[in-house]
Amino acid sequence: MPEGRRESSSLHGLPRFPGGAGLAGFSDVDQQPYTVLAYGNGPTTSQERANLSEKETTSMNYTQQAAFLKRLETHSGEDVAVFAAGAWAHLFSGVHDQTYIPHALAYAACIGQFSGAECHSEQMKGH
């Protein structure tokens, strides 16, 4: 991005193939296609904007404006930070695939497949 600024863009429903351009899927409301990449603002908006008041936008029932018409939201393709402190926090240093996190949590907590005799605390006795 020029001058070190990030544009107000987002990734929507990232397809299962690499890239980032092109279509991500179809709206489950109006069956129109939507793109993988969208800008949060700019000259190509296709929806009329409502005249909003501060009272409306702070209401518990307010629904935030969206770039694409869908019944539910999709997750972005952005990275998510994981912070850890204490015992076994070293398992979360660096960059990891999202599938690693639940396994590392289970290992650190001695639950699931890492419970009982498989628990690391049994391996650490006498150390």
N, CA, C and O atoms as a MOPAC input file, in Angstrom:
PM7 MOZYME 1SCF
protein

 N      0.84200 1    -1.16500 1     0.00000 1
 C      0.00000 1     0.00000 1     0.00000 1
 C      0.89700 1     1.24100 1     0.00000 1
 O      1.91500 1     1.26600 1     0.69200 1
 N      0.53700 1     2.24500 1    -0.75100 1
 C      1.37900 1     3.43500 1    -0.82600 1
 C      1.51000 1     4.12800 1     0.52900 1
 O      0.55800 1     4.18600 1     1.30700 1
 N      2.70400 1     4.65100 1     0.79400 1
 C      2.99100 1     5.43600 1     1.98800 1
 C      2.69900 1     4.69500 1     3.28500 1
 O      2.48200 1     5.33900 1     4.31200 1
 N      2.68700 1     3.39100 1     3.27600 1
 C      2.51800 1     2.61800 1     4.48800 1
 C      1.12200 1     2.63900 1     5.08200 1
 O      0.94900 1     2.27500 1     6.24500 1
 N      0.13600 1     3.05000 1     4.32900 1
 C     -1.23600 1     3.06900 1     4.84700 1
 C     -2.00500 1     1.88800 1     4.30200 1
 O     -1.81400 1     1.48600 1     3.15500 1
 N     -2.85700 1     1.34300 1     5.11000 1
 C     -3.70800 1     0.22600 1     4.70600 1
 C     -5.04000 1     0.77900 1     4.23300 1
 O     -5.64700 1     1.61100 1     4.90700 1
 N     -5.49200 1     0.32300 1     3.08700 1
 C     -6.78600 1     0.74600 1     2.55800 1
 C     -7.90200 1     0.09300 1     3.35600 1
 O     -7.68300 1    -0.92700 1     4.01000 1
 N     -9.09600 1     0.67200 1     3.30700 1
 C    -10.23900 1     0.08800 1     4.02300 1
 C    -10.85600 1    -1.00800 1     3.16400 1
 O    -11.96900 1    -0.88100 1     2.65300 1
 N    -10.10000 1    -2.07700 1     3.02300 1
 C    -10.56400 1    -3.20200 1     2.21800 1
 C    -10.68900 1    -4.43500 1     3.09700 1
 O    -10.14600 1    -4.48600 1     4.20100 1
 N    -11.41000 1    -5.42600 1     2.59500 1
 C    -11.55800 1    -6.67000 1     3.34200 1
 C    -11.72700 1    -7.82900 1     2.37600 1
 O    -12.09700 1    -7.64900 1     1.21600 1
 N    -11.44800 1    -9.01600 1     2.88100 1
 C    -11.61700 1   -10.24300 1     2.11200 1
 C    -12.90100 1   -10.91300 1     2.55900 1
 O    -13.18000 1   -10.98700 1     3.75600 1
 N    -13.67900 1   -11.39500 1     1.61800 1
 C    -14.98500 1   -11.98500 1     1.92300 1
 C    -15.06100 1   -13.40700 1     1.39800 1
 O    -14.90900 1   -13.62700 1     0.19600 1
 N    -15.29200 1   -14.36800 1     2.26400 1
 C    -15.51100 1   -15.74500 1     1.82600 1
 C    -14.42800 1   -16.25100 1     0.91200 1
 O    -14.70900 1   -16.70900 1    -0.19600 1
 N    -13.19900 1   -16.17700 1     1.35800 1
 C    -12.05600 1   -16.55200 1     0.53900 1
 C    -12.26400 1   -17.92000 1    -0.11100 1
 O    -12.54000 1   -18.89400 1     0.58800 1
 N    -12.13700 1   -18.00700 1    -1.43200 1
 C    -12.33100 1   -19.29700 1    -2.11300 1
 C    -11.21500 1   -20.27500 1    -1.76600 1
 O    -10.20500 1   -19.88400 1    -1.18100 1
 N    -11.38900 1   -21.51700 1    -2.11800 1
 C    -10.44400 1   -22.56900 1    -1.74900 1
 C     -9.23600 1   -22.63500 1    -2.67200 1
 O     -8.43800 1   -23.56600 1    -2.56500 1
 N     -9.08200 1   -21.69100 1    -3.56000 1
 C     -7.91900 1   -21.66900 1    -4.42800 1
 C     -7.13300 1   -20.39000 1    -4.16000 1
 O     -7.71000 1   -19.39000 1    -3.73400 1
 N     -5.80900 1   -20.41300 1    -4.40700 1
 C     -5.01100 1   -19.22000 1    -4.13500 1
 C     -5.36000 1   -18.09100 1    -5.08700 1
 O     -5.94800 1   -18.30700 1    -6.14700 1
 N     -5.00200 1   -16.93700 1    -4.70500 1
 C     -5.27200 1   -15.77000 1    -5.53700 1
 C     -5.74800 1   -14.63700 1    -4.67200 1
 O     -4.99100 1   -14.12600 1    -3.84600 1
 N     -6.94600 1   -14.24700 1    -4.83800 1
 C     -7.49500 1   -13.15000 1    -4.06800 1
 C     -8.36800 1   -12.28100 1    -4.94300 1
 O     -9.14300 1   -11.46500 1    -4.44400 1
 N     -8.24600 1   -12.45300 1    -6.24500 1
 C     -9.09500 1   -11.70600 1    -7.16500 1
 C    -10.23100 1   -12.61300 1    -7.61800 1
 O    -10.19800 1   -13.82500 1    -7.40500 1
 N    -11.21600 1   -12.01800 1    -8.23300 1
 C    -12.31200 1   -12.80600 1    -8.78400 1
 C    -13.49700 1   -12.90500 1    -7.84500 1
 O    -13.63900 1   -12.11800 1    -6.90900 1
 N    -14.34400 1   -13.88300 1    -8.11100 1
 C    -15.58600 1   -14.04600 1    -7.36600 1
 C    -15.40900 1   -15.00200 1    -6.18900 1
 O    -14.70100 1   -16.00500 1    -6.28500 1
 N    -16.06600 1   -14.67100 1    -5.07500 1
 C    -16.00000 1   -15.50700 1    -3.87600 1
 C    -17.19400 1   -16.43100 1    -3.77800 1
 O    -17.10200 1   -17.49500 1    -3.16500 1
 N    -18.29800 1   -16.05100 1    -4.36300 1
 C    -19.51100 1   -16.85400 1    -4.26100 1
 C    -20.72000 1   -16.04200 1    -4.65600 1
 O    -20.61200 1   -15.00900 1    -5.31700 1
 N    -21.88200 1   -16.53200 1    -4.23700 1
 C    -23.14200 1   -15.88000 1    -4.57800 1
 C    -23.90900 1   -15.55700 1    -3.30300 1
 O    -23.87600 1   -16.32000 1    -2.33700 1
 N    -24.59000 1   -14.43700 1    -3.31000 1
 C    -25.40500 1   -14.03300 1    -2.17400 1
 C    -26.51600 1   -15.04300 1    -1.95000 1
 O    -27.15100 1   -15.49500 1    -2.90300 1
 N    -26.75200 1   -15.39600 1    -0.69800 1
 C    -27.85100 1   -16.31000 1    -0.38300 1
 C    -29.18300 1   -15.57200 1    -0.28400 1
 O    -30.21000 1   -16.18200 1     0.01400 1
 N    -29.17100 1   -14.26600 1    -0.53300 1
 C    -30.39400 1   -13.47200 1    -0.51300 1
 C    -30.88900 1   -13.19400 1    -1.92400 1
 O    -32.03700 1   -13.49100 1    -2.25300 1
 N    -30.00700 1   -12.61300 1    -2.77400 1
 C    -30.43500 1   -12.25200 1    -4.13000 1
 C    -29.70900 1   -13.03300 1    -5.22400 1
 O    -29.90200 1   -12.74700 1    -6.40600 1
 N    -28.88200 1   -14.00800 1    -4.86000 1
 C    -28.15200 1   -14.88600 1    -5.77400 1
 C    -27.20500 1   -14.13300 1    -6.71700 1
 O    -26.82000 1   -14.67300 1    -7.75400 1
 N    -26.83000 1   -12.91400 1    -6.38100 1
 C    -25.87400 1   -12.15300 1    -7.17600 1
 C    -24.45700 1   -12.50100 1    -6.72000 1
 O    -24.23300 1   -12.71700 1    -5.53000 1
 N    -23.49600 1   -12.56000 1    -7.65200 1
 C    -22.12400 1   -12.87000 1    -7.25500 1
 C    -21.50100 1   -11.70000 1    -6.49300 1
 O    -21.90000 1   -10.54900 1    -6.66800 1
 N    -20.51500 1   -12.01300 1    -5.64300 1
 C    -19.74300 1   -10.96800 1    -4.97500 1
 C    -18.27000 1   -11.32800 1    -5.06500 1
 O    -17.90800 1   -12.49900 1    -5.17900 1
 N    -17.43200 1   -10.31200 1    -5.01300 1
 C    -16.00000 1   -10.50100 1    -5.20400 1
 C    -15.29700 1   -10.87300 1    -3.90100 1
 O    -15.81400 1   -10.63700 1    -2.80900 1
 N    -14.11300 1   -11.45600 1    -4.03900 1
 C    -13.29600 1   -11.80900 1    -2.88400 1
 C    -12.87600 1   -10.54000 1    -2.14700 1
 O    -12.97200 1   -10.47700 1    -0.92200 1
 N    -12.41600 1    -9.54400 1    -2.87200 1
 C    -11.93500 1    -8.30300 1    -2.28600 1
 C    -12.99700 1    -7.22500 1    -2.41400 1
 O    -13.62400 1    -7.08600 1    -3.46500 1
 N    -13.20100 1    -6.46200 1    -1.35000 1
 C    -14.14200 1    -5.33800 1    -1.38800 1
 C    -13.55800 1    -4.17800 1    -0.60700 1
 O    -12.85000 1    -4.37300 1     0.38100 1
 N    -13.85400 1    -2.98300 1    -1.05100 1
 C    -13.44700 1    -1.78700 1    -0.32400 1
 C    -14.58100 1    -1.33900 1     0.57000 1
 O    -15.75200 1    -1.45600 1     0.20800 1
 N    -14.23600 1    -0.82700 1     1.73800 1
 C    -15.23500 1    -0.34600 1     2.68100 1
 C    -15.83900 1     0.97600 1     2.25900 1
 O    -16.93500 1     1.33200 1     2.69200 1
 N    -15.12300 1     1.70900 1     1.41000 1
 C    -15.65300 1     2.96200 1     0.89300 1
 C    -15.07900 1     3.20500 1    -0.48900 1
 O    -14.09300 1     2.58000 1    -0.87900 1
 N    -15.68900 1     4.10200 1    -1.22000 1
 C    -15.20800 1     4.41300 1    -2.55800 1
 C    -16.34300 1     4.72800 1    -3.50500 1
 O    -17.51000 1     4.71700 1    -3.11100 1
 N    -16.00500 1     5.01100 1    -4.76200 1
 C    -16.99600 1     5.49000 1    -5.72200 1
 C    -17.89400 1     4.41600 1    -6.32900 1
 O    -18.82800 1     4.75700 1    -7.05500 1
 N    -17.65600 1     3.15200 1    -6.06700 1
 C    -18.42200 1     2.11200 1    -6.76500 1
 C    -19.51900 1     1.48000 1    -5.93400 1
 O    -19.98400 1     0.39000 1    -6.26600 1
 N    -19.94500 1     2.12800 1    -4.86800 1
 C    -21.01900 1     1.55700 1    -4.06600 1
 C    -22.30400 1     1.48100 1    -4.88000 1
 O    -22.58900 1     2.36400 1    -5.68800 1
 N    -23.07200 1     0.42500 1    -4.66300 1
 C    -24.29500 1     0.22900 1    -5.44800 1
 C    -25.55000 1     0.33300 1    -4.59600 1
 O    -26.65200 1     0.08300 1    -5.08400 1
 N    -25.39700 1     0.69900 1    -3.33600 1
 C    -26.55800 1     0.79000 1    -2.45600 1
 C    -26.78200 1     2.23300 1    -2.03100 1
 O    -25.83200 1     2.99500 1    -1.85100 1
 N    -28.04700 1     2.59800 1    -1.87400 1
 C    -28.35000 1     3.90800 1    -1.32000 1
 C    -28.05300 1     3.87300 1     0.16800 1
 O    -28.28500 1     2.86500 1     0.83500 1
 N    -27.54300 1     4.97300 1     0.67700 1
 C    -27.20700 1     5.03800 1     2.09500 1
 C    -28.37200 1     5.59900 1     2.87900 1
 O    -29.02300 1     6.55500 1     2.45800 1
 N    -28.62400 1     4.99700 1     4.01700 1
 C    -29.68300 1     5.47400 1     4.90100 1
 C    -29.20600 1     6.72000 1     5.63700 1
 O    -28.01100 1     6.88100 1     5.88200 1
 N    -30.13600 1     7.59800 1     5.98700 1
 C    -29.82800 1     8.78100 1     6.78400 1
 C    -29.83400 1     8.35400 1     8.25300 1
 O    -30.88500 1     8.31100 1     8.89300 1
 N    -28.66900 1     8.04400 1     8.76600 1
 C    -28.54700 1     7.48000 1    10.11000 1
 C    -28.39100 1     8.56500 1    11.16000 1
 O    -27.83600 1     9.63100 1    10.89200 1
 N    -28.88000 1     8.28600 1    12.34700 1
 C    -28.66900 1     9.17700 1    13.48400 1
 C    -27.78900 1     8.46500 1    14.50100 1
 O    -27.69200 1     7.23800 1    14.49400 1
 N    -27.15100 1     9.23300 1    15.37100 1
 C    -26.31100 1     8.65400 1    16.42600 1
 C    -27.13400 1     7.72800 1    17.31000 1
 O    -26.63500 1     6.70200 1    17.77200 1
 N    -28.37700 1     8.08200 1    17.54300 1
 C    -29.25700 1     7.26500 1    18.38000 1
 C    -29.45000 1     5.87500 1    17.76900 1
 O    -29.40200 1     4.86800 1    18.47600 1
 N    -29.66700 1     5.82800 1    16.45600 1
 C    -29.86400 1     4.53500 1    15.78600 1
 C    -28.60300 1     3.67900 1    15.83900 1
 O    -28.67300 1     2.48600 1    16.13500 1
 N    -27.46400 1     4.27600 1    15.55600 1
 C    -26.22500 1     3.50000 1    15.44500 1
 C    -25.68100 1     3.02000 1    16.78400 1
 O    -24.81500 1     2.14600 1    16.81100 1
 N    -26.16200 1     3.56500 1    17.88600 1
 C    -25.73000 1     3.09500 1    19.20300 1
 C    -26.75400 1     2.16400 1    19.84000 1
 O    -26.55200 1     1.69000 1    20.95800 1
 N    -27.83800 1     1.90300 1    19.14500 1
 C    -28.87700 1     1.00900 1    19.65000 1
 C    -28.38200 1    -0.43200 1    19.63600 1
 O    -27.63100 1    -0.82400 1    18.74400 1
 N    -28.80000 1    -1.21800 1    20.61900 1
 C    -28.44000 1    -2.63900 1    20.66700 1
 C    -29.00500 1    -3.39800 1    19.47600 1
 O    -28.49600 1    -4.46700 1    19.14000 1
 N    -30.03300 1    -2.88300 1    18.83500 1
 C    -30.67800 1    -3.56100 1    17.70900 1
 C    -30.18200 1    -3.07500 1    16.35500 1
 O    -30.66900 1    -3.53600 1    15.32200 1
 N    -29.22900 1    -2.15800 1    16.33700 1
 C    -28.71800 1    -1.62700 1    15.07100 1
 C    -27.89500 1    -2.69400 1    14.34900 1
 O    -27.08200 1    -3.37700 1    14.97200 1
 N    -28.09800 1    -2.83700 1    13.06000 1
 C    -27.31000 1    -3.74400 1    12.22900 1
 C    -26.37500 1    -2.90100 1    11.37500 1
 O    -26.82600 1    -2.02600 1    10.63600 1
 N    -25.08300 1    -3.16000 1    11.47200 1
 C    -24.07300 1    -2.38200 1    10.76100 1
 C    -24.25600 1    -2.50000 1     9.25300 1
 O    -24.68600 1    -3.54000 1     8.75500 1
 N    -23.92800 1    -1.43300 1     8.52900 1
 C    -24.01200 1    -1.45400 1     7.07200 1
 C    -23.05000 1    -2.50000 1     6.51500 1
 O    -22.00000 1    -2.76000 1     7.10300 1
 N    -23.40500 1    -3.09000 1     5.40000 1
 C    -22.58300 1    -4.12700 1     4.77600 1
 C    -22.38700 1    -3.82500 1     3.29700 1
 O    -23.23100 1    -3.19000 1     2.66400 1
 N    -21.26300 1    -4.28800 1     2.75400 1
 C    -20.97300 1    -4.07900 1     1.34100 1
 C    -21.75100 1    -5.04600 1     0.45200 1
 O    -22.08200 1    -4.71100 1    -0.68500 1
 N    -22.04600 1    -6.24700 1     0.96200 1
 C    -22.73800 1    -7.26500 1     0.18300 1
 C    -23.96800 1    -7.74300 1     0.92600 1
 O    -23.96200 1    -7.84400 1     2.15300 1
 N    -25.01100 1    -8.03400 1     0.18900 1
 C    -26.25500 1    -8.51800 1     0.77500 1
 C    -26.16000 1   -10.02600 1     1.01000 1
 O    -26.11200 1   -10.80800 1     0.06000 1
 N    -26.13300 1   -10.42600 1     2.28500 1
 C    -26.12500 1   -11.83900 1     2.67100 1
 C    -26.91600 1   -11.97900 1     3.96100 1
 O    -27.03900 1   -11.02500 1     4.73000 1
 N    -27.44800 1   -13.16500 1     4.19300 1
 C    -28.18200 1   -13.40000 1     5.44400 1
 C    -27.25100 1   -13.33900 1     6.65500 1
 O    -27.61100 1   -12.77600 1     7.68900 1
 N    -26.05100 1   -13.91800 1     6.52700 1
 C    -25.06200 1   -13.94300 1     7.60400 1
 C    -23.74400 1   -13.39600 1     7.07600 1
 O    -23.52800 1   -13.33000 1     5.86600 1
 N    -22.87200 1   -13.01000 1     7.98700 1
 C    -21.56700 1   -12.49700 1     7.58300 1
 C    -20.62000 1   -13.64300 1     7.23600 1
 O    -20.88400 1   -14.80000 1     7.56300 1
 N    -19.52300 1   -13.31000 1     6.57500 1
 C    -18.46100 1   -14.27700 1     6.30900 1
 C    -17.22100 1   -13.83000 1     7.07400 1
 O    -17.14100 1   -12.67700 1     7.49900 1
 N    -16.26700 1   -14.71500 1     7.25300 1
 C    -15.03200 1   -14.36400 1     7.93800 1
 C    -14.02400 1   -13.85000 1     6.92500 1
 O    -14.02000 1   -14.26700 1     5.76700 1
 N    -13.18000 1   -12.95000 1     7.36700 1
 C    -12.18100 1   -12.37200 1     6.47500 1
 C    -10.97200 1   -13.29300 1     6.37500 1
 O    -10.89100 1   -14.30700 1     7.06800 1
 N    -10.05900 1   -12.93800 1     5.52900 1
 C     -8.83500 1   -13.71100 1     5.37300 1
 C     -7.66900 1   -13.10400 1     6.12500 1
 O     -6.51700 1   -13.45000 1     5.86400 1
 N     -7.94900 1   -12.20200 1     7.05500 1
 C     -6.88200 1   -11.53900 1     7.79000 1
 C     -6.30900 1   -12.44100 1     8.87800 1
 O     -6.97200 1   -13.36100 1     9.35700 1
 N     -5.07700 1   -12.16000 1     9.25500 1
 C     -4.44300 1   -12.88600 1    10.34900 1
 C     -5.08700 1   -12.50200 1    11.66900 1
 O     -5.60400 1   -11.39500 1    11.81900 1
 N     -5.05500 1   -13.41400 1    12.61400 1
 C     -5.58700 1   -13.17600 1    13.95600 1
 C     -4.45100 1   -13.38900 1    14.94700 1
 O     -3.73600 1   -14.38900 1    14.88000 1
 N     -4.29000 1   -12.45200 1    15.85900 1
 C     -3.23000 1   -12.56500 1    16.86600 1
 C     -3.67900 1   -13.47600 1    18.00000 1
 O     -4.83100 1   -13.42800 1    18.42900 1
 N     -2.75800 1   -14.30800 1    18.48200 1
 C     -3.00100 1   -15.15700 1    19.64900 1
 C     -1.94900 1   -14.78100 1    20.68300 1
 O     -0.75000 1   -14.81200 1    20.40200 1
 N     -2.40200 1   -14.42700 1    21.87300 1
 C     -1.49800 1   -14.04300 1    22.94900 1
 C     -1.57000 1   -15.08300 1    24.05900 1
 O     -2.65100 1   -15.57100 1    24.39000 1
 N     -0.42700 1   -15.42000 1    24.62700 1
 C     -0.39100 1   -16.39500 1    25.71600 1
 C      0.68200 1   -15.98400 1    26.71400 1
 O      1.71000 1   -15.41500 1    26.34700 1
 N      0.42200 1   -16.28300 1    27.97900 1
 C      1.39100 1   -16.03300 1    29.04900 1
 C      1.33100 1   -17.20300 1    30.01700 1
 O      0.27500 1   -17.80800 1    30.20200 1
 N      2.44900 1   -17.51900 1    30.62800 1
 C      2.47100 1   -18.58100 1    31.61800 1
 C      2.98100 1   -19.89100 1    31.05500 1
 O      3.64100 1   -19.93900 1    30.01700 1
 N      2.64800 1   -20.96600 1    31.78500 1
 C      3.11200 1   -22.30300 1    31.40000 1
 C      2.65000 1   -22.65800 1    29.99500 1
 O      1.48600 1   -22.45600 1    29.65100 1
 N      3.53300 1   -23.17200 1    29.20800 1
 C      3.29600 1   -23.62700 1    27.84400 1
 C      2.96000 1   -22.50300 1    26.86700 1
 O      2.51500 1   -22.76900 1    25.75000 1
 N      3.16700 1   -21.25400 1    27.27300 1
 C      2.91600 1   -20.12000 1    26.37800 1
 C      3.83300 1   -20.16300 1    25.15900 1
 O      3.48800 1   -19.63600 1    24.10200 1
 N      4.99700 1   -20.78900 1    25.30500 1
 C      5.93100 1   -20.87700 1    24.18000 1
 C      5.32600 1   -21.62200 1    22.98400 1
 O      5.80800 1   -21.47700 1    21.86000 1
 N      4.28700 1   -22.40700 1    23.21200 1
 C      3.63600 1   -23.12700 1    22.10900 1
 C      2.98300 1   -22.17300 1    21.11500 1
 O      2.69000 1   -22.55500 1    19.98200 1
 N      2.75500 1   -20.93000 1    21.54300 1
 C      2.03400 1   -19.97200 1    20.70600 1
 C      2.91200 1   -18.84600 1    20.18700 1
 O      2.39300 1   -17.81300 1    19.76400 1
 N      4.22300 1   -19.01500 1    20.20900 1
 C      5.10100 1   -17.98300 1    19.65900 1
 C      5.25700 1   -18.21100 1    18.16300 1
 O      5.26800 1   -19.35100 1    17.69800 1
 N      5.37600 1   -17.13900 1    17.42400 1
 C      5.54200 1   -17.23800 1    15.98500 1
 C      4.22100 1   -17.27400 1    15.24400 1
 O      3.19000 1   -16.84100 1    15.76100 1
 N      4.26200 1   -17.79300 1    14.03200 1
 C      3.09300 1   -17.84800 1    13.15600 1
 C      2.65000 1   -19.29900 1    13.02200 1
 O      3.46900 1   -20.18300 1    12.77300 1
 N      1.35900 1   -19.54000 1    13.18500 1
 C      0.82300 1   -20.89700 1    13.11300 1
 C     -0.44400 1   -20.92400 1    12.26800 1
 O     -1.17100 1   -19.93400 1    12.19400 1
 N     -0.69800 1   -22.04600 1    11.64200 1
 C     -1.95700 1   -22.27200 1    10.94400 1
 C     -3.06800 1   -22.40000 1    11.98400 1
 O     -2.83600 1   -22.85300 1    13.10500 1
 N     -4.26300 1   -21.99900 1    11.60000 1
 C     -5.38600 1   -22.03000 1    12.54800 1
 C     -5.67900 1   -23.42700 1    13.09100 1
 O     -6.23100 1   -23.55000 1    14.18500 1
 N     -5.33100 1   -24.46800 1    12.36700 1
 C     -5.60700 1   -25.82700 1    12.83200 1
 C     -4.67400 1   -26.24800 1    13.96700 1
 O     -4.96400 1   -27.20900 1    14.67900 1
 N     -3.56400 1   -25.54300 1    14.14200 1
 C     -2.60600 1   -25.84800 1    15.20500 1
 C     -3.13100 1   -25.43200 1    16.57800 1
 O     -2.88400 1   -26.11700 1    17.57100 1
 N     -3.84500 1   -24.32400 1    16.63700 1
 C     -4.23100 1   -23.70300 1    17.91200 1
 C     -5.03200 1   -24.63000 1    18.82300 1
 O     -4.66600 1   -24.75300 1    19.99200 1
 N     -6.10800 1   -25.29500 1    18.36600 1
 C     -6.84000 1   -26.16100 1    19.30200 1
 C     -6.00700 1   -27.33700 1    19.80900 1
 O     -6.19600 1   -27.77600 1    20.94300 1
 N     -5.10000 1   -27.84900 1    18.99800 1
 C     -4.24100 1   -28.95300 1    19.44000 1
 C     -3.25800 1   -28.47800 1    20.50800 1
 O     -3.02300 1   -29.17300 1    21.49600 1
 N     -2.68600 1   -27.29200 1    20.30300 1
 C     -1.76100 1   -26.74600 1    21.29700 1
 C     -2.49000 1   -26.43000 1    22.60200 1
 O     -1.95000 1   -26.66400 1    23.68300 1
 N     -3.70100 1   -25.90600 1    22.51000 1
 C     -4.50200 1   -25.64300 1    23.71400 1
 C     -4.79400 1   -26.93800 1    24.47000 1
 O     -4.66000 1   -26.99000 1    25.69200 1
 N     -5.19000 1   -27.97200 1    23.75000 1
 C     -5.48900 1   -29.26200 1    24.38100 1
 C     -4.24100 1   -29.84200 1    25.04100 1
 O     -4.31300 1   -30.39400 1    26.13900 1
 N     -3.10100 1   -29.71600 1    24.37200 1
 C     -1.84600 1   -30.21700 1    24.94100 1
 C     -1.49800 1   -29.47100 1    26.22400 1
 O     -1.16400 1   -30.08900 1    27.23500 1
 N     -1.57500 1   -28.14500 1    26.18100 1
 C     -1.22500 1   -27.33800 1    27.35100 1
 C     -2.16800 1   -27.59900 1    28.52200 1
 O     -1.74800 1   -27.53600 1    29.67700 1
 N     -3.43400 1   -27.89000 1    28.23800 1
 C     -4.43500 1   -28.11500 1    29.28900 1
 C     -4.59700 1   -29.58300 1    29.66800 1
 O     -5.38200 1   -29.90100 1    30.56100 1
 N     -3.87100 1   -30.48100 1    29.01100 1
 C     -3.97900 1   -31.92600 1    29.26300 1
 C     -5.42000 1   -32.42200 1    29.10600 1
 O     -5.93400 1   -33.14400 1    29.96000 1
 N     -6.04800 1   -32.03500 1    28.02900 1
 C     -7.41000 1   -32.49900 1    27.75900 1
 C     -7.45600 1   -33.21700 1    26.42300 1
 O     -6.51500 1   -33.13600 1    25.63300 1
 N     -8.55700 1   -33.92100 1    26.17100 1
 C     -8.72100 1   -34.62800 1    24.90300 1
 C     -7.68900 1   -35.71300 1    24.74100 1
 O     -7.43000 1   -36.47200 1    25.67500 1
 N     -7.09600 1   -35.79500 1    23.56500 1
 C     -6.11800 1   -36.84100 1    23.27700 1
 C     -4.85600 1   -36.71300 1    24.13100 1
 O     -4.05800 1   -37.64900 1    24.17600 1
 N     -4.65400 1   -35.58200 1    24.80900 1
 C     -3.46900 1   -35.36400 1    25.63600 1
 C     -3.74000 1   -35.55700 1    27.12800 1
 O     -2.89200 1   -35.21800 1    27.95400 1
 N     -4.89200 1   -36.08700 1    27.48000 1
 C     -5.21100 1   -36.30000 1    28.89500 1
 C     -4.63600 1   -37.63000 1    29.38000 1
 O     -4.18600 1   -38.45400 1    28.58400 1
 N     -4.65900 1   -37.82100 1    30.68700 1
 C     -4.19700 1   -39.08700 1    31.25700 1
 C     -2.72300 1   -39.32000 1    31.04100 1
 O     -1.90000 1   -38.42900 1    31.25500 1
 N     -2.39200 1   -40.53100 1    30.61400 1
 C     -0.99200 1   -40.91800 1    30.43000 1
 C     -0.31100 1   -40.09400 1    29.34500 1
 O      0.91500 1   -39.98800 1    29.32500 1
 N     -1.09900 1   -39.50700 1    28.44000 1
 C     -0.53500 1   -38.70800 1    27.35500 1
 C     -0.21100 1   -37.27900 1    27.78700 1
 O      0.36100 1   -36.51200 1    27.01200 1
 N     -0.57200 1   -36.91900 1    29.01500 1
 C     -0.38600 1   -35.54900 1    29.49500 1
 C      1.09300 1   -35.22700 1    29.66500 1
 O      1.85500 1   -36.04700 1    30.17600 1
 N      1.49500 1   -34.05200 1    29.24300 1
 C      2.88600 1   -33.62500 1    29.33900 1
 C      3.38000 1   -33.55000 1    30.77200 1
 O      4.57800 1   -33.69100 1    31.01400 1
 N      2.47600 1   -33.32900 1    31.74000 1
 C      2.92700 1   -33.23700 1    33.13300 1
 C      3.50200 1   -34.57100 1    33.60500 1
 O      4.39300 1   -34.58800 1    34.45500 1
 N      3.01100 1   -35.68200 1    33.07400 1
 C      3.56900 1   -36.99900 1    33.40500 1
 C      4.98900 1   -37.11000 1    32.85600 1
 O      5.85700 1   -37.71100 1    33.48900 1
 N      5.22200 1   -36.53500 1    31.68500 1
 C      6.54500 1   -36.59300 1    31.07000 1
 C      7.54000 1   -35.70900 1    31.81600 1
 O      8.74600 1   -35.95300 1    31.77100 1
 N      7.03500 1   -34.68000 1    32.50300 1
 C      7.89700 1   -33.70100 1    33.14700 1
 C      8.28100 1   -34.08000 1    34.57200 1
 O      9.09400 1   -33.38000 1    35.17600 1
 N      7.73600 1   -35.15400 1    35.13600 1
 C      8.07300 1   -35.54600 1    36.51300 1
 C      9.57100 1   -35.82300 1    36.62200 1
 O     10.16400 1   -36.51000 1    35.79000 1
 N     10.14800 1   -35.27300 1    37.65800 1
 C     11.57000 1   -35.49100 1    37.89100 1
 C     12.46900 1   -34.56500 1    37.10700 1
 O     13.69100 1   -34.68500 1    37.19400 1
 N     11.90700 1   -33.64100 1    36.34000 1
 C     12.73900 1   -32.70100 1    35.56500 1
 C     12.80100 1   -31.37200 1    36.24400 1
 O     13.45100 1   -30.45300 1    35.74600 1

